[in-house]
XYZ file of C-alpha atoms in Angstrom:
714
model
C -56.518 25.149 55.470
C -54.179 27.514 53.593
C -51.295 25.033 53.560
C -53.482 22.133 52.483
C -54.958 24.218 49.663
C -51.485 25.361 48.574
C -50.036 21.829 48.562
C -52.959 20.357 46.599
C -52.900 23.229 44.115
C -49.134 23.128 43.491
C -49.123 19.323 43.216
C -51.907 19.473 40.614
C -50.051 22.140 38.642
C -46.828 20.113 38.677
C -48.522 16.911 37.469
C -50.439 18.788 34.768
C -47.379 20.590 33.446
C -45.485 17.305 33.291
C -48.260 15.571 31.322
C -48.877 18.535 29.029
C -45.162 19.130 28.545
C -44.619 15.523 27.479
C -47.395 15.787 24.886
C -46.194 19.143 23.559
C -42.644 17.784 23.227
C -43.972 14.820 21.238
C -45.989 17.088 18.940
C -43.017 19.391 18.361
C -40.686 16.495 17.512
C -43.246 15.039 15.101
C -43.772 18.372 13.340
C -40.048 19.015 13.066
C -39.531 15.557 11.530
C -41.386 16.887 8.475
C -39.715 18.293 5.380
C -38.281 21.814 5.686
C -40.274 24.761 4.370
C -38.007 27.809 4.735
C -40.274 30.120 2.736
C -42.828 30.075 5.568
C -40.336 31.613 7.972
C -38.879 33.992 5.403
C -42.282 35.464 4.554
C -42.855 36.309 8.228
C -39.507 38.113 8.300
C -40.270 39.903 5.030
C -43.778 40.899 6.003
C -44.175 41.271 9.780
C -46.973 43.770 9.166
C -48.910 41.092 7.291
C -48.571 38.766 10.250
C -49.851 41.417 12.650
C -52.834 42.021 10.365
C -53.475 38.284 10.174
C -53.451 37.905 13.943
C -55.733 40.913 14.409
C -58.275 39.944 11.755
C -58.171 36.138 11.652
C -57.392 35.254 15.282
C -58.565 38.145 17.453
C -61.149 39.491 15.017
C -62.486 36.053 13.966
C -63.155 37.417 10.443
C -63.945 34.095 8.807
C -66.036 32.724 11.644
C -68.134 35.868 11.880
C -69.319 35.239 8.321
C -71.334 32.427 9.937
C -73.203 34.964 12.034
C -74.759 32.997 14.916
C -72.072 30.333 15.284
C -69.408 32.990 14.668
C -70.664 35.255 17.431
C -70.877 32.310 19.819
C -67.282 31.348 19.063
C -66.189 34.976 19.329
C -67.546 35.231 22.876
C -66.134 31.853 23.948
C -62.709 32.692 22.504
C -62.583 36.094 24.176
C -63.692 34.455 27.412
C -60.590 32.274 27.060
C -58.451 35.422 26.874
C -60.194 37.611 29.427
C -60.855 34.940 32.033
C -57.124 34.296 32.121
C -57.118 37.351 34.412
C -59.390 35.459 36.818
C -56.879 32.605 36.849
C -54.118 35.122 37.555
C -56.135 36.297 40.538
C -56.739 32.673 41.587
C -52.995 32.049 41.452
C -52.384 35.006 43.753
C -54.999 33.677 46.192
C -53.506 30.173 46.060
C -50.019 31.444 46.864
C -50.764 34.210 49.360
C -54.096 33.392 50.978
C -57.822 33.927 50.542
C -57.721 37.604 51.370
C -54.855 38.388 48.942
C -55.431 40.397 45.771
C -53.484 42.325 43.145
C -53.097 45.941 44.320
C -54.919 48.651 42.327
C -56.026 46.405 39.437
C -58.117 44.000 41.453
C -59.999 46.801 43.154
C -60.998 48.487 39.890
C -64.693 47.790 39.252
C -64.671 47.751 35.420
C -62.331 44.743 35.417
C -64.751 42.740 37.525
C -67.635 43.842 35.304
C -65.834 42.723 32.136
C -64.898 39.379 33.694
C -68.458 38.593 34.717
C -69.918 39.826 31.429
C -67.647 37.770 29.211
C -68.367 34.716 31.378
C -72.113 35.232 30.906
C -71.630 35.676 27.144
C -69.517 32.516 27.163
C -72.421 30.630 28.728
C -74.682 32.000 26.003
C -72.163 30.774 23.445
C -72.146 27.299 24.994
C -75.938 27.149 24.825
C -75.765 28.204 21.174
C -73.148 25.547 20.370
C -75.275 22.925 22.094
C -78.340 23.886 20.052
C -76.315 23.914 16.794
C -74.830 20.483 17.476
C -78.197 18.975 18.365
C -79.865 20.508 15.306
C -77.030 19.484 12.952
C -76.290 16.083 14.456
C -74.942 13.637 11.830
C -77.294 11.029 13.287
C -80.222 13.229 12.235
C -79.202 14.666 8.875
C -76.272 12.499 7.739
C -74.044 14.011 5.032
C -75.807 17.354 5.276
C -74.233 17.855 8.685
C -70.893 19.629 8.647
C -70.038 17.514 11.709
C -70.272 14.284 9.705
C -66.991 12.460 10.341
C -65.921 14.739 13.198
C -65.116 13.408 16.659
C -68.327 14.709 18.224
C -67.683 13.086 21.604
C -64.592 15.212 22.110
C -66.536 18.340 21.213
C -69.178 17.624 23.846
C -66.435 17.012 26.418
C -64.885 20.391 25.675
C -68.241 22.167 25.958
C -68.687 20.489 29.335
C -65.210 21.562 30.465
C -65.785 25.182 29.430
C -69.059 25.113 31.368
C -67.106 23.833 34.377
C -64.677 26.746 34.064
C -67.552 29.240 34.186
C -69.607 27.763 37.041
C -66.556 27.140 39.249
C -65.513 30.751 38.643
C -68.869 32.071 39.794
C -68.914 29.649 42.732
C -65.433 30.706 43.871
C -66.089 34.425 43.371
C -69.577 34.215 44.851
C -68.278 32.762 48.092
C -65.430 35.302 48.030
C -67.982 38.116 47.765
C -70.043 36.715 50.631
C -66.914 36.494 52.809
C -65.822 40.026 51.765
C -62.763 38.765 49.825
C -63.927 39.968 46.387
C -62.630 43.536 45.982
C -64.636 44.432 42.859
C -67.831 44.979 44.845
C -71.141 45.197 42.989
C -69.366 45.630 39.625
C -69.004 41.835 39.525
C -72.770 41.610 39.280
C -73.057 37.896 38.457
C -70.637 36.932 41.209
C -72.684 39.070 43.605
C -75.877 37.344 42.485
C -74.352 33.923 43.154
C -72.776 35.147 46.389
C -76.163 36.057 47.809
C -76.881 32.326 47.992
C -74.093 31.980 50.569
C -74.847 34.919 52.835
C -75.043 34.310 56.592
C -72.566 31.411 56.845
C -69.809 31.146 59.425
C -66.245 32.293 58.836
C -64.917 28.717 58.928
C -67.550 27.590 56.431
C -66.596 30.439 54.119
C -62.938 29.434 54.330
C -63.693 25.814 53.456
C -66.090 26.700 50.628
C -63.741 29.321 49.201
C -60.807 26.899 49.280
C -62.899 24.211 47.589
C -64.066 26.715 44.969
C -60.494 27.841 44.363
C -59.202 24.282 43.935
C -62.142 23.338 41.732
C -61.595 26.365 39.501
C -57.867 25.720 39.175
C -58.384 21.959 38.862
C -60.831 22.343 35.973
C -58.266 24.458 34.102
C -55.532 21.880 34.688
C -57.670 18.992 33.451
C -58.758 21.190 30.536
C -55.128 21.797 29.579
C -54.338 18.074 29.471
C -57.460 17.411 27.371
C -56.670 20.264 24.967
C -53.122 19.157 24.129
C -54.448 15.650 23.456
C -57.424 16.666 21.306
C -58.588 18.690 18.321
C -58.898 21.702 20.617
C -55.153 22.060 20.369
C -56.164 24.712 17.812
C -56.544 27.069 20.789
C -52.754 27.322 20.823
C -51.885 26.346 17.241
C -54.310 28.542 15.279
C -52.214 31.716 15.737
C -49.152 29.799 14.494
C -51.001 28.404 11.493
C -52.270 31.877 10.600
C -48.748 33.258 10.975
C -47.204 30.712 8.597
C -50.011 30.525 6.014
C -49.378 31.459 2.395
C -50.172 35.141 1.897
C -51.464 35.933 -1.589
C -54.556 38.104 -1.929
C -56.742 35.078 -2.512
C -55.518 31.519 -2.906
C -53.162 32.526 -5.705
C -50.941 29.993 -7.420
C -49.707 26.541 -6.546
C -46.396 26.520 -4.651
C -43.459 25.213 -6.637
C -42.342 21.634 -6.012
C -39.759 21.492 -3.256
C -37.347 18.798 -2.135
C -35.487 19.180 1.137
C -36.582 22.814 1.306
C -35.247 23.714 -2.157
C -36.993 24.085 -5.555
C -36.880 20.778 -7.436
C -34.672 20.820 -10.540
C -36.214 18.261 -12.910
C -33.066 17.991 -14.996
C -31.012 16.810 -12.029
C -33.764 15.290 -9.858
C -33.503 11.690 -8.664
C -36.788 9.962 -7.722
C -34.883 7.825 -5.215
C -33.320 10.823 -3.495
C -35.669 13.748 -4.044
C -39.235 14.221 -2.834
C -41.737 14.175 -5.685
C -44.911 15.344 -4.003
C -46.165 13.326 -1.046
C -45.924 9.542 -1.286
C -45.822 8.871 2.447
C -46.681 10.834 5.550
C -43.019 11.620 6.216
C -42.905 13.585 2.948
C -45.166 16.318 4.342
C -43.531 19.524 5.540
C -43.686 20.736 9.126
C -46.381 23.162 7.924
C -48.371 20.170 6.698
C -48.159 18.612 10.159
C -49.173 21.954 11.658
C -52.244 22.001 9.410
C -53.203 18.514 10.560
C -52.838 19.336 14.250
C -54.690 22.663 13.915
C -57.886 21.286 12.352
C -60.876 22.071 14.577
C -63.144 19.515 12.852
C -65.749 22.273 12.465
C -66.662 21.016 8.989
C -67.061 24.406 7.358
C -64.783 23.248 4.527
C -66.899 20.130 4.098
C -70.160 22.073 4.020
C -68.883 24.241 1.145
C -67.106 21.540 -0.890
C -68.815 20.969 -4.275
C -67.612 17.365 -4.377
C -69.075 16.546 -0.956
C -72.305 18.389 -1.765
C -72.851 16.259 -4.866
C -72.382 12.864 -3.219
C -68.688 12.291 -3.823
C -66.336 10.805 -1.212
C -64.129 13.896 -0.887
C -64.412 15.810 2.365
C -61.551 18.293 2.810
C -61.988 17.922 6.560
C -61.673 14.153 6.447
C -58.565 14.365 4.246
C -56.850 16.389 6.961
C -58.184 14.199 9.786
C -57.188 10.952 8.080
C -53.694 12.310 7.441
C -53.497 13.482 11.063
C -54.653 10.150 12.481
C -52.189 8.304 10.263
C -49.360 10.634 11.321
C -50.124 10.059 15.007
C -50.335 6.292 14.483
C -47.016 6.195 12.628
C -45.298 8.746 14.901
C -43.504 6.184 17.141
C -41.925 4.699 14.018
C -41.130 8.082 12.466
C -39.408 9.302 15.629
C -37.595 6.033 16.371
C -33.920 5.445 15.642
C -32.803 2.805 13.127
C -32.019 0.409 15.991
C -35.438 0.954 17.552
C -37.170 0.430 14.217
C -35.380 -2.877 13.723
C -36.683 -4.036 17.105
C -40.355 -3.396 16.311
C -42.446 -6.544 15.853
C -44.739 -7.095 12.860
C -47.736 -6.518 15.128
C -46.319 -3.207 16.314
C -45.611 -2.112 12.740
C -49.155 -3.026 11.762
C -50.540 -0.943 14.628
C -48.287 1.940 13.587
C -49.489 1.650 9.951
C -45.863 1.505 8.809
C -46.628 -0.164 5.486
C -49.989 1.468 4.835
C -50.188 3.275 1.492
C -50.819 6.995 1.631
C -53.080 6.816 -1.453
C -54.702 3.567 -2.504
C -57.809 1.400 -2.390
C -56.855 0.372 1.147
C -54.702 3.415 1.808
C -55.076 6.426 4.059
C -56.660 8.407 1.202
C -58.807 6.622 -1.388
C -58.036 7.562 -5.027
C -61.664 8.618 -5.582
C -61.182 11.168 -2.811
C -58.020 12.527 -4.389
C -59.423 12.844 -7.904
C -62.767 14.386 -6.872
C -61.163 17.729 -6.021
C -61.856 20.632 -8.385
C -59.327 22.966 -6.710
C -62.186 25.443 -6.282
C -60.733 26.729 -3.017
C -63.974 26.776 -1.021
C -62.320 24.731 1.726
C -59.362 27.076 2.146
C -61.554 30.167 1.902
C -63.886 28.983 4.663
C -61.334 27.413 7.023
C -61.170 29.591 10.155
C -57.614 28.454 10.929
C -56.204 28.765 7.368
C -55.524 25.108 6.605
C -54.284 24.633 3.015
C -56.222 21.579 1.861
C -55.591 22.090 -1.867
C -51.811 22.192 -1.487
C -51.843 18.811 0.265
C -54.203 17.253 -2.279
C -52.059 18.521 -5.166
C -48.872 17.247 -3.541
C -50.392 13.769 -3.216
C -51.543 13.988 -6.841
C -48.000 14.886 -7.896
C -46.628 11.671 -6.425
C -49.419 9.579 -7.907
C -48.962 11.047 -11.387
C -45.191 11.382 -11.659
C -43.984 8.422 -9.610
C -46.865 5.941 -9.590
C -48.313 6.878 -13.031
C -51.703 6.403 -11.380
C -54.441 8.792 -12.454
C -57.748 8.699 -14.394
C -57.055 7.314 -17.854
C -58.907 10.047 -19.753
C -56.546 12.639 -18.263
C -53.702 10.828 -20.004
C -55.089 11.895 -23.380
C -55.090 15.502 -22.211
C -51.458 15.244 -21.062
C -50.377 13.687 -24.350
C -52.098 16.477 -26.276
C -50.398 19.108 -24.144
C -46.989 17.575 -24.787
C -47.479 17.049 -28.517
C -49.743 19.923 -29.592
C -49.569 22.484 -26.779
C -53.309 22.360 -26.088
C -55.613 19.882 -24.281
C -57.658 19.042 -27.389
C -54.712 18.117 -29.601
C -55.651 20.602 -32.342
C -53.217 22.182 -34.759
C -51.482 25.308 -33.513
C -52.546 27.118 -36.704
C -56.193 26.885 -35.608
C -55.399 29.440 -32.917
C -55.846 32.195 -35.507
C -59.144 31.107 -37.084
C -61.282 33.301 -34.786
C -59.578 36.400 -36.197
C -60.975 35.681 -39.656
C -64.497 36.269 -38.320
C -63.711 39.875 -37.287
C -64.100 42.933 -39.520
C -60.857 44.536 -38.348
C -57.255 43.472 -38.232
C -55.657 41.956 -35.158
C -51.905 42.292 -34.724
C -50.173 38.901 -34.545
C -46.729 39.014 -32.942
C -43.987 37.658 -35.134
C -40.971 38.204 -32.910
C -41.305 41.456 -30.952
C -44.271 43.222 -29.410
C -44.972 46.384 -31.484
C -43.939 49.515 -29.571
C -47.386 51.147 -29.731
C -49.130 47.985 -28.451
C -50.219 48.146 -24.815
C -51.478 44.636 -24.104
C -50.749 41.134 -25.208
C -54.152 39.459 -25.475
C -53.618 35.948 -24.079
C -56.392 34.095 -25.894
C -55.901 30.715 -24.225
C -56.642 27.251 -25.579
C -60.397 27.382 -24.992
C -60.647 30.950 -26.232
C -58.979 30.037 -29.515
C -60.238 26.503 -30.089
C -63.592 25.949 -28.327
C -66.593 27.310 -30.256
C -68.484 28.737 -27.279
C -65.391 30.328 -25.769
C -64.450 31.852 -29.138
C -67.524 34.089 -28.842
C -65.997 35.587 -25.708
C -62.656 36.022 -27.461
C -64.251 37.886 -30.365
C -66.352 40.035 -28.018
C -63.310 41.079 -25.996
C -61.291 41.813 -29.138
C -64.128 43.979 -30.496
C -64.486 45.837 -27.215
C -60.766 46.573 -27.033
C -60.856 47.735 -30.653
C -63.826 50.042 -29.982
C -62.116 51.465 -26.899
C -58.951 52.179 -28.873
C -56.800 49.813 -26.818
C -53.829 48.576 -28.849
C -53.357 44.818 -28.422
C -51.711 41.897 -30.154
C -51.871 38.108 -29.947
C -49.271 35.364 -30.154
C -51.336 33.114 -32.416
C -49.503 29.837 -33.100
C -46.658 30.904 -30.788
C -49.043 30.635 -27.820
C -49.197 27.312 -25.968
C -51.272 26.154 -23.021
C -50.131 27.814 -19.792
C -49.859 24.333 -18.263
C -52.588 24.848 -15.677
C -54.407 21.542 -16.429
C -51.137 19.609 -16.136
C -50.126 21.295 -12.886
C -53.555 20.870 -11.303
C -53.540 17.214 -12.320
C -50.150 16.823 -10.647
C -47.918 16.522 -13.720
C -45.462 19.215 -12.739
C -42.969 18.223 -15.419
C -45.379 19.062 -18.267
C -46.315 22.328 -16.546
C -42.640 23.280 -16.315
C -42.071 22.394 -19.959
C -45.008 24.475 -21.224
C -44.396 27.292 -18.773
C -40.745 27.715 -19.658
C -41.626 27.651 -23.359
C -44.231 30.392 -22.877
C -42.020 32.499 -20.616
C -39.219 32.354 -23.160
C -41.647 33.449 -25.910
C -43.109 36.283 -23.818
C -39.755 37.559 -22.610
C -38.217 37.509 -26.079
C -41.236 39.417 -27.405
C -40.787 42.024 -24.683
C -44.272 41.537 -23.219
C -44.998 43.608 -20.109
C -48.811 43.671 -19.822
C -51.214 40.816 -20.498
C -54.998 40.596 -20.590
C -56.522 37.121 -20.357
C -60.114 35.923 -20.666
C -59.570 32.577 -18.936
C -59.238 32.801 -15.135
C -57.049 29.686 -15.173
C -54.624 31.327 -17.614
C -54.907 34.581 -15.666
C -54.059 32.857 -12.393
C -51.155 30.910 -13.877
C -49.631 33.878 -15.709
C -49.981 36.222 -12.730
C -49.243 33.938 -9.782
C -47.287 30.932 -11.027
C -45.103 32.114 -13.909
C -43.009 34.293 -11.564
C -41.708 30.962 -10.172
C -40.107 30.274 -13.567
C -38.950 33.747 -14.522
C -42.125 35.231 -15.999
C -43.039 38.517 -14.342
C -45.833 40.421 -16.046
C -48.671 42.786 -15.217
C -51.665 40.528 -15.784
C -55.327 41.549 -15.753
C -58.504 39.617 -16.388
C -60.677 40.911 -19.197
C -63.456 41.874 -16.762
C -61.028 44.081 -14.861
C -59.890 45.844 -18.007
C -63.409 46.185 -19.447
C -64.778 47.557 -16.173
C -61.993 50.158 -16.212
C -62.758 51.091 -19.828
C -66.455 51.519 -19.019
C -65.682 53.580 -15.936
C -63.310 55.819 -17.899
C -65.923 56.400 -20.622
C -64.108 54.553 -23.396
C -66.913 52.009 -23.586
C -70.546 53.086 -23.196
C -73.374 50.532 -23.177
C -76.485 52.227 -24.585
C -79.014 49.648 -25.780
C -81.170 48.177 -22.988
C -81.082 44.433 -22.377
C -84.338 43.716 -20.588
C -83.322 40.458 -18.968
C -83.069 38.846 -15.553
C -79.451 37.725 -15.283
C -77.709 35.680 -12.601
C -73.913 35.701 -12.430
C -71.773 32.644 -11.692
C -68.430 33.385 -10.010
C -65.561 31.411 -11.581
C -63.503 29.921 -8.744
C -60.133 30.888 -10.213
C -61.291 34.460 -10.708
C -63.152 34.847 -7.424
C -61.705 32.858 -4.542
C -58.283 32.447 -6.107
C -57.846 36.114 -7.056
C -60.605 38.070 -5.254
C -62.144 39.455 -8.454
C -65.829 39.731 -7.553
C -66.663 43.377 -8.170
C -65.690 44.090 -11.787
C -67.914 41.530 -13.579
C -70.885 42.780 -11.565
C -69.926 46.395 -12.286
C -70.024 45.661 -16.015
C -73.512 44.176 -15.805
C -74.681 47.077 -13.638
C -73.800 49.544 -16.414
C -75.887 47.742 -19.040
C -79.341 49.397 -19.216
C -82.312 47.174 -18.471
C -80.355 44.327 -16.872
C -81.801 43.011 -13.622
C -79.345 40.941 -11.628
C -80.297 38.233 -9.152
C -77.633 36.486 -7.073
C -77.685 32.749 -6.513
C -77.757 31.851 -2.827
C -74.152 30.667 -3.091
C -72.127 33.484 -4.603
C -68.888 35.462 -4.285
C -66.601 33.832 -1.702
C -69.224 31.133 -1.117
C -69.801 30.567 -4.815
C -70.295 27.007 -6.067
C -67.883 25.474 -8.564
C -68.866 24.536 -12.126
C -66.857 21.313 -11.790
C -64.096 22.001 -14.342
C -61.167 23.046 -12.129
C -58.339 20.837 -10.912
C -58.127 19.289 -14.425
C -61.637 17.839 -13.879
C -62.609 19.395 -17.247
C -60.862 16.385 -18.819
C -62.024 13.685 -16.393
C -65.339 11.868 -16.338
C -67.635 12.557 -13.372
C -68.916 9.096 -12.456
C -69.787 9.481 -8.771
C -72.827 11.303 -7.430
C -74.611 14.218 -9.053
C -72.718 16.235 -11.652
C -71.398 19.457 -10.135
C -72.401 21.555 -13.138
C -75.959 20.201 -12.889
C -76.108 21.186 -9.227
C -74.924 24.689 -10.089
C -77.449 25.117 -12.898
C -80.203 23.949 -10.546
C -79.199 26.826 -8.267
C -79.177 29.230 -11.203
C -82.669 28.145 -12.272
C -84.000 29.029 -8.820
C -83.449 32.704 -9.744
C -85.707 32.311 -12.823
C -83.069 33.782 -15.165
C -83.303 34.761 -18.801
C -79.517 34.463 -19.009
C -76.728 32.995 -16.913
C -73.543 35.041 -17.151
C -70.003 34.168 -16.174
C -66.421 35.176 -16.943
C -64.611 31.916 -17.674
C -64.547 29.660 -20.747
C -64.535 26.506 -18.603
C -67.617 27.698 -16.718
C -69.199 28.642 -20.044
C -68.811 25.076 -21.302
C -69.788 23.303 -18.081
C -72.855 25.423 -17.396
C -73.829 25.318 -21.064
C -73.742 21.512 -21.085
C -75.894 21.346 -17.954
C -78.381 23.858 -19.389
C -78.669 21.774 -22.558
C -79.492 18.717 -20.451
C -82.155 20.722 -18.636
C -83.616 21.891 -21.948
C -83.746 18.330 -23.272
C -85.643 17.210 -20.181
C -87.972 20.227 -20.319
C -86.661 21.662 -17.042
C -85.289 24.865 -18.579
C -86.702 27.293 -21.178
C -85.347 26.971 -24.713
C -84.317 30.646 -24.659
C -82.042 30.252 -21.637
C -78.374 30.736 -22.498
C -75.058 31.148 -20.744
C -72.818 34.002 -21.894
C -69.703 35.816 -20.831
C -70.232 39.295 -19.377
C -68.229 40.677 -22.314
C -70.923 39.350 -24.670
C -73.574 41.280 -22.749
C -71.477 44.414 -22.968
C -70.830 44.189 -26.705
C -74.545 43.514 -27.369
C -75.482 46.714 -25.573
C -72.730 48.803 -27.151
C -73.396 47.603 -30.709
C -77.174 47.732 -30.349
C -77.628 43.958 -30.716
C -79.661 43.580 -27.528
C -82.776 42.532 -29.424
C -81.002 40.019 -31.589
C -82.446 36.488 -31.300
C -80.568 34.296 -28.866
C -78.577 31.442 -30.233
C -79.203 28.090 -28.548
C -76.325 26.850 -26.418
C -74.547 24.405 -28.672
C -73.443 21.061 -27.342
C -69.791 20.238 -27.601
């Protein structure tokens, strides 16, 4: 019986390794056919500590998944069962090679090991039951788009749950018989194995040998079949997730957009050749190896989809489906991608059709529909929630770059914005001299930089296009200027020398215009000797802090809420007049998820006497977008429910007197939605949306009882 068991076991292992090895080789070749991305490797070398922290928190600690408490705990137990039950397979290997009574000296006779093995297996079973209940409750057949599994390959998920169940029951069967035949050295510590083993007490020695051999082969066989299934399915993430976490971008938050690269080097627009260089992603071969890794790592869990503001308001964009459609297209085209020129010439038209050789990456009949591409607000909810750190936004932006710069295909209204940026340096096309008009409404002087930053001036106040030119945002600008003046903080502005940071152009995909505006601003800032900047717009803040270093602009940049919170804490600003209002705060995406600034705006409100704060059910890292990001501020929203309307509906559930925020784009978008609600009678006439700085200045100046101004329509 020993020899038969050994031969069957070794033959199964050999066949499995051959099949799995072939698949892994294919996947590696496909990934390595992608564009180079040397920065991913360099960052690991520069920051090995960061990688260790990522593996401990993201992979072993399951930080993101545990935010989804029940499902997270279930996955935590199943994942750790995968690790810990590997010791059972080590023991099974010893038994296969050396006989049923063989065991690892010392270790395999230590009771706590057996206890841990049985316990994690029981917890794994509990996790499987939980997953089953979740999938039945959230079945796409029952709840449609509301299910995060909508579009996922649910059949494969059920197969994997079944295979994990097979791993657990065959383990207990094998160990139970081993206990009954006195071959399990852990004794009563393996309590579940003992419980199962009691079912087999009193059998003959020969029967035990047969049953134990069958149990051993079943347990090993399930693992071998499991391995082949895993490398051919979405559950490849079991092995790829640690790699994807290792090579992810590592800002504290989503940070800035990576610079455009071609063949692993920054793209020089002055010398670039559209026929030779890679301008974004126009075909699947243009993606980097990290892009392919993202595609192969996707678990199809749908957490990104469930948080996406576009998907939640009836639009066709699902971040999950973008990755899956790219992955499926890559696998379909892989034989062509990996073929030699001679092999490609030999392919028939039918074969090329099956391999999707001529299928557009973006198009009406392409892999990605244009409506999908242009629905993205760059809010970052998908990246924030992804448990395996897939970078959906980077891929969407890279496809936008190709569409805008090579195909000249993008929503027509965005073209007006681009033209205004090029000609006037702001999205509205207003005169640069209008950037100073807000100063005339103040009762103190504001330093305007002529050439050099005055020596006694601490901060450059980056006003931004909205802050200088949009009426509602100008109120924030004036409030911040007054607060800095009261606190004795010396600041200056650029006035007409300031141009748009280029964020709308970059997020649209027009990298050339971003580079033009960015280099102009960096030259101005560097010549003026600017070191520290305070910005009221999170988009400007993010661009100045995280993207300008790519083009030679390195500054200490703070958001106005960070600076104001510090000034309040240090006693330089003291709110005194109570504001007896119920206020709900809306987290701007580019301040929150992109830069992890959640605390300071709330700290400011907490210091204002009388204010009662009430969080919306989606807040902080799960906050819901206002709909303006990703250059959507300048594009019409024609599909589904308006995102800003959805957000205001959430705000109204808190019964607020005021909605506060810390972004001029959010101020405009939420204000427009509130006006619509007022017109329809669904919101009180006194409801307004204000920046947190406006609340602070009202309390400091004693204007808390002043009548509220209605939110003006643009």
